[in-house]
Coordinates of C-alpha atoms (C1' of nucleotides) in Angstrom, one line a residue:
Chain R
X1 CA 31.5 81.5 -51.8
X2 CA 31.3 77.4 -50.8
X3 CA 30.8 75.8 -53.3
X4 CA 28.6 72.9 -52.6
X5 CA 28.9 69.0 -51.9
X6 CA 27.2 66.9 -54.3
X7 CA 28.0 63.7 -52.2
X8 CA 25.4 65.9 -50.2
X9 CA 22.2 65.4 -52.5
X10 CA 23.2 62.5 -54.2
X11 CA 23.5 60.4 -50.4
X12 CA 20.4 62.4 -49.8
X13 CA 19.0 61.0 -52.4
X14 CA 20.0 57.0 -52.5
X15 CA 18.9 57.3 -48.9
X16 CA 15.2 58.8 -49.6
X17 CA 15.0 56.2 -52.2
X18 CA 16.7 53.4 -49.5
X19 CA 13.9 54.3 -46.3
X20 CA 11.2 54.9 -48.9
X21 CA 11.8 51.4 -50.6
X22 CA 12.1 50.0 -46.6
X23 CA 9.5 51.6 -44.3
X24 CA 6.9 53.8 -47.4
X25 CA 6.2 56.5 -47.4
X26 CA 5.0 57.4 -43.9
X27 CA 8.3 56.2 -43.7
X28 CA 10.0 58.6 -44.9
X29 CA 10.4 62.1 -42.6
X30 CA 12.7 65.4 -42.8
X31 CA 14.0 64.2 -39.9
X32 CA 15.0 59.9 -39.5
X33 CA 16.2 61.1 -43.4
X34 CA 18.6 64.0 -42.2
X35 CA 20.3 61.4 -39.5
X36 CA 20.3 58.2 -42.5
X37 CA 22.3 60.5 -44.4
X38 CA 24.5 61.8 -41.0
X39 CA 24.2 66.1 -42.3
X40 CA 21.7 68.0 -40.6
X41 CA 17.0 68.8 -41.6
X42 CA 18.4 72.4 -42.9
X43 CA 21.1 71.1 -45.0
X44 CA 18.2 69.0 -47.4
X45 CA 16.0 73.0 -47.7
X46 CA 19.0 73.5 -49.3
X47 CA 18.6 71.1 -52.2
X48 CA 15.1 71.3 -51.9
X49 CA 12.2 73.7 -51.2
X50 CA 10.1 70.9 -49.4
X51 CA 9.2 67.2 -48.8
X52 CA 7.5 67.5 -52.0
X53 CA 10.1 68.8 -54.0
X54 CA 11.8 65.5 -53.5
X55 CA 9.8 63.3 -53.7
X56 CA 8.7 65.1 -58.1
X57 CA 12.8 65.5 -57.9
X58 CA 14.3 61.4 -56.6
X59 CA 10.4 60.5 -59.7
X60 CA 12.2 62.8 -61.9
X61 CA 15.9 61.3 -62.6
X62 CA 13.8 58.4 -62.0
X63 CA 12.3 58.2 -64.4
X64 CA 15.5 59.2 -66.8
X65 CA 17.8 56.9 -65.8
X66 CA 14.8 54.2 -66.6
X67 CA 14.2 56.4 -70.7
X68 CA 18.3 56.6 -71.1
X69 CA 18.5 52.2 -70.3
X70 CA 15.2 51.6 -71.9
X71 CA 16.2 53.8 -75.7
X72 CA 20.1 52.8 -76.1
X73 CA 20.3 51.5 -79.3
X74 CA 16.5 51.6 -79.7
X75 CA 15.0 52.6 -83.3
X76 CA 11.7 53.0 -84.2
X77 CA 12.6 51.7 -87.7
X78 CA 13.6 48.0 -86.5
X79 CA 12.6 45.2 -87.2
X80 CA 9.2 44.3 -85.0
X81 CA 10.6 41.4 -82.7
X82 CA 14.1 43.1 -82.9
X83 CA 12.8 45.5 -80.6
X84 CA 10.5 44.5 -79.0
X85 CA 12.6 41.9 -76.9
X86 CA 14.4 45.3 -76.8
X87 CA 12.5 47.2 -75.1
X88 CA 12.3 44.0 -73.4
X89 CA 15.6 43.2 -72.5
X90 CA 16.6 47.0 -71.7
X91 CA 13.7 47.2 -68.8
X92 CA 14.9 44.5 -67.6
X93 CA 19.2 45.1 -66.7
X94 CA 17.2 48.2 -65.9
X95 CA 15.1 46.3 -63.3
X96 CA 18.4 44.2 -62.5
X97 CA 20.2 47.3 -62.3
X98 CA 17.7 49.9 -60.1
X99 CA 16.4 47.3 -57.6
X100 CA 15.8 50.2 -55.7
X101 CA 14.9 52.6 -58.0
X102 CA 12.2 50.7 -59.7
X103 CA 10.1 49.0 -56.4
X104 CA 10.1 53.0 -55.9
X105 CA 8.7 54.0 -58.8
X106 CA 5.9 52.0 -58.1
X107 CA 5.7 52.9 -54.8
X108 CA 5.1 56.3 -56.9
X109 CA 2.7 55.6 -59.6
X110 CA 0.8 54.1 -57.1
X111 CA 0.4 56.7 -54.5
X112 CA -1.9 59.5 -54.8
X113 CA 1.7 62.2 -55.0
X114 CA 2.1 61.3 -59.1
X115 CA 0.5 63.7 -60.7
X116 CA 1.2 63.4 -64.5
X117 CA 3.3 65.8 -65.8
X118 CA 3.6 65.9 -69.8
X119 CA 6.3 68.4 -70.4
X120 CA 9.3 65.1 -68.8
X121 CA 12.0 63.1 -71.7
X122 CA 9.1 60.5 -71.5
X123 CA 6.9 62.4 -74.1
X124 CA 10.0 62.2 -77.1
X125 CA 10.0 59.0 -75.7
X126 CA 6.6 58.2 -76.2
X127 CA 6.7 59.5 -79.3
X128 CA 8.7 57.0 -80.8
X129 CA 7.5 54.1 -79.3
X130 CA 4.5 55.6 -81.1
X131 CA 6.0 55.2 -84.2
X132 CA 8.2 52.1 -84.0
X133 CA 4.4 50.3 -83.7
X134 CA 2.7 52.6 -86.4
X135 CA 5.9 51.5 -88.9
X136 CA 5.3 47.9 -87.0
X137 CA 1.5 48.2 -89.0
X138 CA 2.5 49.2 -91.4
X139 CA 4.6 46.7 -93.0
X140 CA 2.2 44.3 -91.7
X141 CA 4.3 42.8 -89.0
X142 CA 1.6 43.1 -86.0
X143 CA -1.7 43.0 -85.8
X144 CA -3.7 46.2 -85.6
X145 CA -5.5 46.4 -82.4
X146 CA -6.7 49.9 -80.6
X147 CA -2.7 51.4 -79.0
X148 CA -4.0 50.3 -75.0
X149 CA -4.7 46.6 -75.8
X150 CA -1.4 46.3 -78.0
X151 CA 1.3 47.7 -75.3
X152 CA -1.1 45.6 -73.0
X153 CA -0.4 42.4 -75.1
X154 CA 3.0 43.2 -75.9
X155 CA 4.7 43.8 -71.4
X156 CA 1.5 43.1 -69.5
X157 CA 3.3 40.1 -69.4
X158 CA 6.2 41.0 -68.9
X159 CA 5.8 43.7 -66.4
X160 CA 4.1 40.6 -64.6
X161 CA 7.3 38.6 -64.8
X162 CA 9.3 40.9 -63.4
X163 CA 6.9 41.9 -60.7
X164 CA 7.0 38.1 -59.6
X165 CA 10.6 38.0 -59.6
X166 CA 10.5 40.8 -56.8
X167 CA 8.1 39.4 -54.7
X168 CA 10.7 36.6 -55.0
X169 CA 7.5 34.8 -54.9
X170 CA 4.6 34.2 -57.9
X171 CA 1.0 32.4 -57.1
X172 CA 2.3 29.5 -55.4
X173 CA 4.1 31.1 -53.2
X174 CA 7.2 29.3 -54.0
X175 CA 10.1 31.4 -54.7
X176 CA 11.0 31.8 -58.3
X177 CA 13.6 33.9 -59.6
X178 CA 12.9 35.4 -63.6
X179 CA 16.1 34.2 -66.0
X180 CA 17.1 35.2 -70.0
X181 CA 15.7 32.3 -70.5
X182 CA 12.2 31.9 -68.6
X183 CA 11.8 35.7 -70.7
X184 CA 12.3 34.5 -73.5
X185 CA 10.2 31.1 -73.5
X186 CA 7.6 35.1 -72.6
X187 CA 8.6 36.4 -75.4
X188 CA 8.6 33.6 -77.4
X189 CA 4.9 33.5 -76.6
X190 CA 4.0 37.2 -76.6
X191 CA 5.5 37.7 -80.1
X192 CA 2.0 34.7 -81.3
X193 CA -0.7 36.9 -79.9
X194 CA 0.7 40.2 -81.4
X195 CA 1.9 39.1 -85.3
X196 CA -0.9 39.2 -87.4
Chain F
X1 CA -24.0 46.3 -21.0
X2 CA -23.6 48.1 -24.4
X3 CA -23.8 47.1 -27.7
X4 CA -21.3 47.7 -30.5
X5 CA -22.6 50.1 -32.8
X6 CA -22.3 48.4 -35.8
X7 CA -22.6 51.1 -38.3
X8 CA -18.8 53.1 -36.5
X9 CA -16.7 50.0 -37.3
X10 CA -18.0 50.3 -40.9
X11 CA -17.7 53.9 -41.8
X12 CA -14.0 54.1 -40.0
X13 CA -12.9 51.1 -42.7
X14 CA -14.9 53.6 -45.7
X15 CA -13.4 56.0 -43.9
X16 CA -9.5 54.4 -43.8
X17 CA -9.7 53.4 -47.6
X18 CA -11.1 56.4 -48.8
X19 CA -8.3 59.2 -47.4
X20 CA -5.6 56.3 -48.6
X21 CA -6.8 56.1 -52.2
X22 CA -7.1 60.0 -51.8
X23 CA -3.7 61.2 -50.0
X24 CA -1.0 57.9 -49.6
X25 CA -0.7 56.8 -46.8
X26 CA 1.1 59.3 -45.0
X27 CA -1.8 61.1 -45.2
X28 CA -4.2 58.9 -42.9
X29 CA -3.6 59.9 -39.4
X30 CA -5.7 58.3 -36.7
X31 CA -6.8 61.6 -36.0
X32 CA -8.1 62.4 -39.1
X33 CA -9.3 59.2 -39.5
X34 CA -12.0 59.7 -35.7
X35 CA -12.8 63.6 -37.8
X36 CA -14.3 62.4 -41.5
X37 CA -15.5 59.3 -39.9
X38 CA -17.6 61.2 -37.3
X39 CA -16.3 60.3 -34.1
X40 CA -13.8 60.2 -31.0
X41 CA -10.3 59.2 -32.1
X42 CA -9.9 56.2 -29.2
X43 CA -13.4 55.1 -30.4
X44 CA -10.9 54.0 -33.4
X45 CA -9.1 52.2 -30.9
X46 CA -12.1 49.9 -29.6
X47 CA -12.5 48.6 -33.3
X48 CA -8.3 48.4 -34.2
X49 CA -6.4 47.8 -31.6
X50 CA -4.0 50.2 -33.7
X51 CA -2.4 51.5 -36.9
X52 CA -1.2 49.1 -38.5
X53 CA -4.1 46.1 -37.4
X54 CA -6.7 48.9 -38.6
X55 CA -4.6 48.7 -42.2
X56 CA -4.3 44.7 -42.2
X57 CA -7.2 44.1 -41.3
X58 CA -8.7 46.3 -44.5
X59 CA -6.7 44.7 -46.8
X60 CA -7.3 40.8 -45.2
X61 CA -11.4 42.2 -45.7
X62 CA -10.3 43.8 -49.6
X63 CA -8.9 40.4 -50.3
X64 CA -11.4 37.8 -49.3
X65 CA -14.1 40.5 -51.2
X66 CA -12.0 40.5 -54.2
X67 CA -11.3 36.2 -53.8
X68 CA -15.5 36.1 -53.4
X69 CA -15.9 37.4 -56.9
X70 CA -13.9 36.0 -58.3
X71 CA -15.2 32.8 -57.4
X72 CA -18.6 33.0 -58.3
X73 CA -19.5 31.4 -61.0
X74 CA -16.0 29.3 -61.1
X75 CA -14.6 25.6 -61.3
X76 CA -11.6 24.3 -61.8
X77 CA -13.3 21.6 -64.5
X78 CA -14.7 24.5 -67.0
X79 CA -12.9 24.3 -70.2
X80 CA -10.1 26.7 -69.7
X81 CA -11.0 29.8 -73.4
X82 CA -14.3 29.7 -70.9
X83 CA -12.6 29.5 -67.8
X84 CA -10.1 32.5 -68.2
X85 CA -12.4 34.6 -69.7
X86 CA -14.8 34.0 -66.8
X87 CA -11.6 35.1 -64.0
X88 CA -11.3 37.9 -66.4
X89 CA -15.0 39.1 -66.6
X90 CA -14.8 39.2 -62.9
X91 CA -12.0 40.2 -61.4
X92 CA -13.4 43.0 -64.3
X93 CA -16.5 42.9 -63.1
X94 CA -15.2 43.5 -59.3
X95 CA -12.6 46.5 -59.5
X96 CA -16.3 48.6 -61.3
X97 CA -18.1 47.7 -58.7
X98 CA -15.2 48.3 -56.2
X99 CA -12.7 50.9 -56.8
X100 CA -11.6 52.3 -53.8
X101 CA -10.6 48.9 -52.1
X102 CA -8.7 48.1 -55.7
X103 CA -6.8 50.6 -55.8
X104 CA -6.4 50.7 -52.2
X105 CA -5.1 47.2 -52.6
X106 CA -2.6 48.0 -55.2
X107 CA -1.0 50.9 -53.0
X108 CA -1.3 48.3 -49.9
X109 CA 1.1 45.6 -52.2
X110 CA 3.2 47.1 -53.6
X111 CA 4.3 49.1 -49.6
X112 CA 6.6 47.0 -47.9
X113 CA 3.8 46.7 -46.0
X114 CA 2.7 43.8 -47.4
X115 CA 3.7 40.8 -45.1
X116 CA 2.6 37.7 -46.9
X117 CA 0.5 35.6 -45.0
X118 CA -0.1 32.2 -46.2
X119 CA -3.1 32.2 -44.6
X120 CA -6.1 33.3 -45.7
X121 CA -8.7 32.3 -47.8
X122 CA -6.0 33.4 -50.7
X123 CA -4.8 29.4 -49.8
X124 CA -8.0 28.0 -51.4
X125 CA -8.4 30.0 -54.1
X126 CA -4.6 29.4 -55.4
X127 CA -5.3 26.1 -54.7
X128 CA -8.1 25.7 -56.9
X129 CA -6.4 27.9 -59.6
X130 CA -4.0 25.3 -59.7
X131 CA -6.4 22.8 -60.4
X132 CA -7.2 24.7 -63.0
X133 CA -4.0 25.3 -65.2
X134 CA -3.5 21.5 -65.0
X135 CA -6.1 20.6 -65.9
X136 CA -6.6 22.6 -69.2
X137 CA -2.5 21.1 -69.8
X138 CA -4.3 18.0 -68.9
X139 CA -6.1 18.2 -72.0
X140 CA -4.2 19.9 -73.5
X141 CA -5.6 22.9 -74.1
X142 CA -2.6 25.0 -73.3
X143 CA 1.2 25.2 -73.9
X144 CA 3.2 23.9 -71.5
X145 CA 5.4 26.4 -69.4
X146 CA 6.9 27.2 -66.4
X147 CA 3.5 28.9 -64.0
X148 CA 4.9 32.3 -63.4
X149 CA 5.8 32.2 -67.2
X150 CA 2.1 31.3 -67.4
X151 CA -0.1 32.9 -65.3
X152 CA 2.2 36.0 -66.6
X153 CA 0.8 36.0 -70.3
X154 CA -2.7 34.7 -69.0
X155 CA -3.1 37.9 -66.6
X156 CA -0.9 40.4 -67.7
X157 CA -2.3 42.7 -70.8
X158 CA -5.7 42.3 -68.1
X159 CA -4.6 43.7 -65.4
X160 CA -1.8 46.2 -67.2
X161 CA -6.0 47.3 -69.6
X162 CA -7.4 47.9 -65.5
X163 CA -4.4 50.3 -65.0
X164 CA -4.6 52.1 -68.1
X165 CA -7.8 52.6 -67.4
X166 CA -7.7 53.3 -63.9
X167 CA -4.9 55.6 -64.7
X168 CA -7.2 57.3 -66.9
X169 CA -4.8 57.7 -69.5
X170 CA -2.5 55.5 -72.0
X171 CA 0.9 55.5 -73.0
X172 CA -1.0 58.5 -75.6
X173 CA -1.8 60.5 -73.2
X174 CA -5.3 60.4 -73.8
X175 CA -8.4 59.5 -71.8
X176 CA -8.9 55.1 -72.3
X177 CA -12.1 53.9 -71.1
X178 CA -12.5 50.3 -70.0
X179 CA -15.3 48.1 -72.2
X180 CA -16.2 44.7 -72.7
X181 CA -15.6 45.1 -75.9
X182 CA -11.3 45.5 -75.8
X183 CA -11.4 43.6 -72.9
X184 CA -12.5 41.2 -75.5
X185 CA -9.8 42.1 -78.0
X186 CA -7.7 41.5 -75.6
X187 CA -8.5 38.0 -74.6
X188 CA -8.8 36.6 -77.9
X189 CA -5.5 37.8 -78.9
X190 CA -4.0 36.1 -75.2
X191 CA -5.2 32.4 -76.0
X192 CA -3.7 32.6 -78.9
X193 CA -0.1 33.0 -76.9
X194 CA -1.4 30.0 -74.2
X195 CA -2.4 27.3 -76.4
X196 CA -0.8 24.7 -77.9
Chain M
dT1 C1' 51.7 85.1 -52.1
dA2 C1' 50.6 85.7 -48.2
dA3 C1' 45.9 88.6 -45.2
dT4 C1' 41.1 89.4 -45.0
dT5 C1' 36.4 90.4 -46.5
dT6 C1' 32.4 87.8 -48.7
dT7 C1' 29.9 84.2 -49.7
dA8 C1' 26.4 80.7 -49.3
dA9 C1' 26.7 76.1 -47.6
dA10 C1' 25.9 73.6 -43.5
dA11 C1' 24.9 73.0 -38.4
dG12 C1' 21.7 72.9 -34.7
dA13 C1' 18.4 75.0 -32.1
dA14 C1' 13.5 76.5 -32.1
dC15 C1' 8.8 76.7 -33.8
dA16 C1' 4.3 75.4 -33.4
dA17 C1' 1.2 71.3 -35.2
dT18 C1' 0.4 66.7 -35.5
dC19 C1' 1.7 61.9 -35.0
dA20 C1' -0.7 57.0 -32.2
dT21 C1' -1.3 55.5 -28.1
dT22 C1' -3.0 55.8 -23.1
dC23 C1' -6.2 57.3 -19.8
dT24 C1' -9.9 59.4 -16.7
dT25 C1' -14.7 60.1 -17.4
dT26 C1' -20.0 60.5 -19.6
dT27 C1' -23.3 57.8 -21.8
dA28 C1' -26.5 53.9 -23.2
dT29 C1' -27.8 49.6 -23.1
dC30 C1' -28.9 45.0 -21.0
Chain O
dG1 C1' -27.0 49.3 -11.1
dA2 C1' -23.3 46.7 -14.2
dT3 C1' -21.0 47.1 -18.2
dA4 C1' -18.7 48.3 -22.3
dA5 C1' -18.6 52.1 -25.7
dA6 C1' -18.4 56.5 -26.7
dA7 C1' -16.4 61.2 -25.2
dG8 C1' -12.6 63.9 -24.5
dA9 C1' -8.6 65.0 -22.4
dA10 C1' -3.9 64.7 -21.1
dT11 C1' 0.3 62.2 -23.3
dG12 C1' 5.2 63.0 -25.4
dA13 C1' 7.1 61.7 -29.0
dT14 C1' 7.6 62.9 -34.2
dT15 C1' 6.8 65.8 -37.7
dG16 C1' 7.6 69.4 -42.0
dT17 C1' 10.3 74.2 -41.9
dT18 C1' 12.5 78.0 -39.8
dC19 C1' 15.6 80.6 -37.8
dT20 C1' 19.9 81.3 -35.8
dT21 C1' 24.8 81.0 -35.8
dT22 C1' 28.7 78.5 -36.8
dT23 C1' 32.1 77.6 -40.6
dA24 C1' 34.3 76.8 -45.6
dA25 C1' 36.0 78.0 -49.6
dA26 C1' 36.1 81.4 -53.3
dA27 C1' 37.1 86.7 -54.0
dT28 C1' 39.8 90.1 -53.5
dT29 C1' 43.1 92.5 -51.3
dA30 C1' 47.2 93.6 -50.4

DNA sequence: TAATTTTAAAAGAACAATCATTCTTTTATC
DNA sequence: GATAAAAGAATGATTGTTCTTTTAAAATTA
């Protein structure tokens, strides 16, 4: 028996994400992908059932990496302000580390390809987040709000800043680079909105 | 001379957006679009130079409609809280009125097709918004923050709520419907973050 | 240890379907 | 009768996927 070349699958995944980010979903064809990965078309089908399966696997892997990075050092019983700040920092670090993966996931999430599957490691993650907020509410650290309103306030500014950063220019059209300092500033203001 | 049928162009645009929202960018082909619009492929090329031109024109039109709706009743010299609330309400109304257009624009913005062109009516719009914030800062109604940080706090929560609404389920996986009341709640909290 | 067989990875050719676009012909209206 | 809209056929390239052949490495035998 001949063993699978682990490099091959990794290269396919990497090139696929690159192509999608640079050329969009209609820029990703199996033939072009094969050429970019310097393998034969049919080899892709050894690792992935078809194009759709490839896309879904890519997204699943990205979500898993995201969850891992986000949960580093996090505990639902943390003090709220420290916990939310850690979340911001972890997510920021993840995005800086894997900008292409993040960009791909944003494209995927906004496309019709996304089919919410509630089996992923996301579920554990979501549960931890909910516990975290419930704790903070009980301890009186934050105001009681409908879940969605709360999350929108807690993360909306963060993701908007990230979008500005990745777009390289905000409202004014002037180049913009996100920094720890700006993140801190936005966070302090966000906390004012969340405290009782 | 035979006159152009105005309905035709309108139908092409409408069907194109429908197809992109439901099947993604790779789901939009000129042949399928022609079939959906019940016209011949070549007729599309009377109204649009090519596929790329079609996509760009669609996006430009969507942006224009958005700006029109957003500016309704707005004046940069308004009291800040009233002005920002009007912005939220106008944008919310636009999204409820044209959900497909909004969805399309989100996909487009997250795709590599987007090429920031600074000639659009967006420029006037951006200038008005900047004036609006500058006024509020001078009057001492709001805290002075870097532009991007400010916009992220002022609109991040809003757009996150809208995303929850359009995704039909937030963090918890429970169906979610945005309402004026929830919007109000989020806005009140957002204002706490922006006041001096 | 060396030779041979087995197995699946990998390549490359082939498939029909579909792609964006253009060319030629028809049709409707001024 | 002039003109351009609209249709439809045709173009060659590219699409996703499969079939056939080759190749490399592990398993087995000697």
